[in-house]
mmCIF file of C-alpha atoms in Angstrom:
data_model
loop_
_atom_site.group_PDB
_atom_site.id
_atom_site.type_symbol
_atom_site.label_atom_id
_atom_site.label_comp_id
_atom_site.label_asym_id
_atom_site.label_seq_id
_atom_site.Cartn_x
_atom_site.Cartn_y
_atom_site.Cartn_z
ATOM 1 C CA MET A 1 20.941 13.097 0.380
ATOM 2 C CA PRO A 2 18.378 14.983 -1.712
ATOM 3 C CA ASN A 3 15.404 16.404 0.153
ATOM 4 C CA TYR A 4 12.458 15.479 -2.091
ATOM 5 C CA PHE A 5 10.210 14.910 0.890
ATOM 6 C CA ASP A 6 9.209 17.479 3.474
ATOM 7 C CA GLU A 7 6.742 16.936 6.312
ATOM 8 C CA SER A 8 5.111 20.286 5.518
ATOM 9 C CA LEU A 9 4.074 18.774 2.157
ATOM 10 C CA VAL A 10 2.374 15.703 3.622
ATOM 11 C CA PHE A 11 -1.320 15.707 4.475
ATOM 12 C CA SER A 12 -3.080 12.787 6.148
ATOM 13 C CA ASN A 13 -6.831 12.332 5.885
ATOM 14 C CA LEU A 14 -7.258 15.347 3.619
ATOM 15 C CA VAL A 15 -10.912 16.178 3.065
ATOM 16 C CA VAL A 16 -11.706 17.212 -0.526
ATOM 17 C CA ASN A 17 -14.793 16.944 -2.712
ATOM 18 C CA ASP A 18 -13.083 16.023 -5.981
ATOM 19 C CA LYS A 19 -9.757 15.693 -7.792
ATOM 20 C CA ASN A 20 -9.715 19.367 -8.812
ATOM 21 C CA GLU A 21 -9.972 20.484 -5.203
ATOM 22 C CA ALA A 22 -7.201 18.062 -4.223
ATOM 23 C CA ILE A 23 -4.899 19.176 -7.054
ATOM 24 C CA LYS A 24 -5.516 22.859 -6.281
ATOM 25 C CA TYR A 25 -4.846 22.394 -2.566
ATOM 26 C CA MET A 26 -1.653 20.396 -3.053
ATOM 27 C CA SER A 27 -0.246 22.549 -5.856
ATOM 28 C CA GLU A 28 -0.883 25.700 -3.803
ATOM 29 C CA LYS A 29 1.045 24.132 -0.891
ATOM 30 C CA LEU A 30 3.977 23.403 -3.229
ATOM 31 C CA LEU A 31 3.772 26.997 -4.463
ATOM 32 C CA SER A 32 3.713 28.523 -0.973
ATOM 33 C CA SER A 33 6.757 26.390 -0.071
ATOM 34 C CA GLY A 34 8.686 27.965 -2.954
ATOM 35 C CA ARG A 35 9.342 24.589 -4.572
ATOM 36 C CA VAL A 36 7.344 25.419 -7.710
ATOM 37 C CA LYS A 37 6.731 28.505 -9.835
ATOM 38 C CA GLU A 38 3.552 30.595 -10.022
ATOM 39 C CA THR A 39 2.606 28.737 -13.217
ATOM 40 C CA TYR A 40 2.659 25.277 -11.590
ATOM 41 C CA PRO A 41 -0.917 25.070 -10.167
ATOM 42 C CA ASP A 42 -2.573 25.930 -13.501
ATOM 43 C CA ARG A 43 -0.201 23.743 -15.526
ATOM 44 C CA VAL A 44 -0.660 20.662 -13.354
ATOM 45 C CA MET A 45 -4.452 21.102 -13.594
ATOM 46 C CA GLU A 46 -4.275 21.484 -17.394
ATOM 47 C CA ARG A 47 -2.009 18.462 -17.756
ATOM 48 C CA GLU A 48 -4.349 16.302 -15.655
ATOM 49 C CA LYS A 49 -7.199 17.047 -18.079
ATOM 50 C CA THR A 50 -5.138 15.971 -21.102
ATOM 51 C CA TYR A 51 -2.966 13.259 -19.550
ATOM 52 C CA PRO A 52 -4.767 11.856 -16.491
ATOM 53 C CA THR A 53 -2.701 10.253 -13.745
ATOM 54 C CA GLY A 54 -5.087 7.920 -11.908
ATOM 55 C CA LEU A 55 -3.519 4.490 -11.394
ATOM 56 C CA GLU A 56 -5.507 1.399 -10.560
ATOM 57 C CA THR A 57 -2.918 -0.300 -8.363
ATOM 58 C CA GLY A 58 -5.122 -2.649 -6.343
ATOM 59 C CA GLU A 59 -7.160 -2.123 -3.217
ATOM 60 C CA ILE A 60 -5.625 1.313 -2.671
ATOM 61 C CA ASN A 61 -5.375 3.399 -5.855
ATOM 62 C CA VAL A 62 -3.061 6.319 -6.443
ATOM 63 C CA ALA A 63 -2.804 9.433 -8.627
ATOM 64 C CA ILE A 64 0.487 11.122 -9.518
ATOM 65 C CA PRO A 65 -0.357 14.580 -10.887
ATOM 66 C CA HIS A 66 2.590 16.560 -12.258
ATOM 67 C CA CYS A 67 3.594 18.910 -15.073
ATOM 68 C CA ASP A 68 6.663 19.946 -17.048
ATOM 69 C CA TYR A 69 9.953 20.804 -15.345
ATOM 70 C CA GLN A 70 9.862 24.459 -16.485
ATOM 71 C CA HIS A 71 7.288 25.138 -13.760
ATOM 72 C CA VAL A 72 9.402 23.683 -10.933
ATOM 73 C CA ASN A 73 12.078 25.262 -8.723
ATOM 74 C CA GLN A 74 13.046 22.219 -6.644
ATOM 75 C CA LYS A 75 12.353 18.510 -7.100
ATOM 76 C CA SER A 76 9.692 17.543 -4.551
ATOM 77 C CA VAL A 77 6.891 15.151 -3.756
ATOM 78 C CA CYS A 78 3.704 16.357 -2.065
ATOM 79 C CA ILE A 79 1.714 13.495 -0.538
ATOM 80 C CA ALA A 80 -1.906 13.351 0.584
ATOM 81 C CA THR A 81 -3.972 10.520 1.939
ATOM 82 C CA LEU A 82 -7.640 11.230 1.414
ATOM 83 C CA LYS A 83 -10.270 10.765 4.098
ATOM 84 C CA ASN A 84 -12.670 9.761 1.321
ATOM 85 C CA PRO A 85 -11.490 8.591 -2.113
ATOM 86 C CA VAL A 86 -12.062 10.847 -5.143
ATOM 87 C CA LYS A 87 -12.335 9.912 -8.804
ATOM 88 C CA PHE A 88 -9.437 10.458 -11.184
ATOM 89 C CA ASN A 89 -9.437 9.492 -14.829
ATOM 90 C CA LYS A 90 -7.184 6.524 -15.435
ATOM 91 C CA MET A 91 -3.744 6.981 -16.933
ATOM 92 C CA ASP A 92 -4.039 3.891 -19.134
ATOM 93 C CA ASP A 93 -7.662 4.540 -20.197
ATOM 94 C CA PRO A 94 -8.719 8.198 -19.779
ATOM 95 C CA SER A 95 -12.355 7.354 -20.531
ATOM 96 C CA GLU A 96 -12.526 5.375 -17.273
ATOM 97 C CA GLU A 97 -12.284 6.598 -13.692
ATOM 98 C CA VAL A 98 -10.655 5.115 -10.625
ATOM 99 C CA GLU A 99 -11.298 5.884 -6.939
ATOM 100 C CA VAL A 100 -8.033 7.297 -5.559
ATOM 101 C CA SER A 101 -7.068 7.268 -1.864
ATOM 102 C CA ILE A 102 -3.475 8.530 -2.094
ATOM 103 C CA ILE A 103 -2.115 11.373 -4.216
ATOM 104 C CA MET A 104 1.599 11.844 -4.832
ATOM 105 C CA MET A 105 1.997 15.173 -6.610
ATOM 106 C CA LEU A 106 5.368 15.369 -8.306
ATOM 107 C CA ALA A 107 7.488 18.427 -8.954
ATOM 108 C CA ILE A 108 10.344 17.365 -11.241
ATOM 109 C CA ASP A 109 12.942 20.049 -11.971
ATOM 110 C CA GLN A 110 15.126 18.430 -14.668
ATOM 111 C CA PRO A 111 13.890 17.002 -17.986
ATOM 112 C CA ASP A 112 16.379 14.138 -17.905
ATOM 113 C CA ASP A 113 15.213 13.103 -14.403
ATOM 114 C CA HIS A 114 11.576 12.791 -15.439
ATOM 115 C CA ILE A 115 11.491 9.126 -16.487
ATOM 116 C CA GLU A 116 13.826 7.917 -13.713
ATOM 117 C CA PHE A 117 11.890 9.759 -11.001
ATOM 118 C CA LEU A 118 8.550 8.493 -12.313
ATOM 119 C CA SER A 119 9.829 4.914 -12.422
ATOM 120 C CA GLN A 120 10.883 5.181 -8.767
ATOM 121 C CA VAL A 121 7.443 6.515 -7.839
ATOM 122 C CA PHE A 122 5.800 3.696 -9.827
ATOM 123 C CA GLY A 123 7.830 1.252 -7.751
ATOM 124 C CA LEU A 124 6.327 2.755 -4.600
ATOM 125 C CA VAL A 125 2.742 2.765 -5.799
ATOM 126 C CA GLN A 126 2.826 -0.886 -6.852
ATOM 127 C CA ASN A 127 3.533 -1.949 -3.262
ATOM 128 C CA GLN A 128 0.063 -2.447 -1.739
ATOM 129 C CA ASP A 129 1.474 -3.238 1.721
ATOM 130 C CA LEU A 130 3.292 0.090 1.711
ATOM 131 C CA LEU A 131 0.236 1.955 0.394
ATOM 132 C CA LYS A 132 -1.905 0.430 3.156
ATOM 133 C CA LYS A 133 0.577 1.603 5.819
ATOM 134 C CA ILE A 134 0.648 5.089 4.288
ATOM 135 C CA LYS A 135 -3.150 5.253 4.045
ATOM 136 C CA ASP A 136 -3.643 3.984 7.608
ATOM 137 C CA SER A 137 -1.160 6.442 9.107
ATOM 138 C CA ASN A 138 -2.409 9.659 10.708
ATOM 139 C CA ASN A 139 1.134 10.868 11.258
ATOM 140 C CA GLU A 140 2.901 12.949 8.604
ATOM 141 C CA SER A 141 6.359 12.061 9.978
ATOM 142 C CA GLU A 142 5.562 8.364 9.743
ATOM 143 C CA ILE A 143 4.312 8.757 6.161
ATOM 144 C CA ILE A 144 7.557 10.518 5.191
ATOM 145 C CA GLU A 145 9.647 7.753 6.765
ATOM 146 C CA LEU A 146 7.610 5.022 5.038
ATOM 147 C CA VAL A 147 8.096 6.707 1.673
ATOM 148 C CA LYS A 148 11.777 7.549 2.187
ATOM 149 C CA THR A 149 12.598 4.013 3.302
ATOM 150 C CA ASN A 150 11.059 2.604 0.147
ATOM 151 C CA PHE A 151 12.202 5.279 -2.325
ATOM 152 C CA LYS A 152 15.336 4.286 -4.190
ATOM 153 C CA GLY A 153 16.171 7.851 -5.192
ATOM 154 C CA GLU A 154 16.263 9.134 -1.623
#
């Protein structure tokens, strides 16, 4: 079974001031784990400016920052629940912002996996009951299990 999820890449109640701080923190954790290349943190930040990833999914909103596969060593998902929501520009209307409480940063290592992997993540983020359980959890192991149980690709 592929190991997309690792407890060392899950952060509950992360305290950040804005989306840039969150993206920097999470991308640096992916980098220090060896799952992404040195170029990943800058590329994911650049991509977020051009193609924002904030999703208005209901009561609990999500962002899914990512970048091209060339900057990735190993397919992974880094997850953070935020102590206080931060604003991300919306994917479907970049001129608008959405308050995000959960970030799922994606590291996708194959170009042909991109759409399939994203569609599986979209399935997760449309489940408000699941998002509430993830957001309410203070336990990284529990968050991983919640995601794995509901992730079709795992």
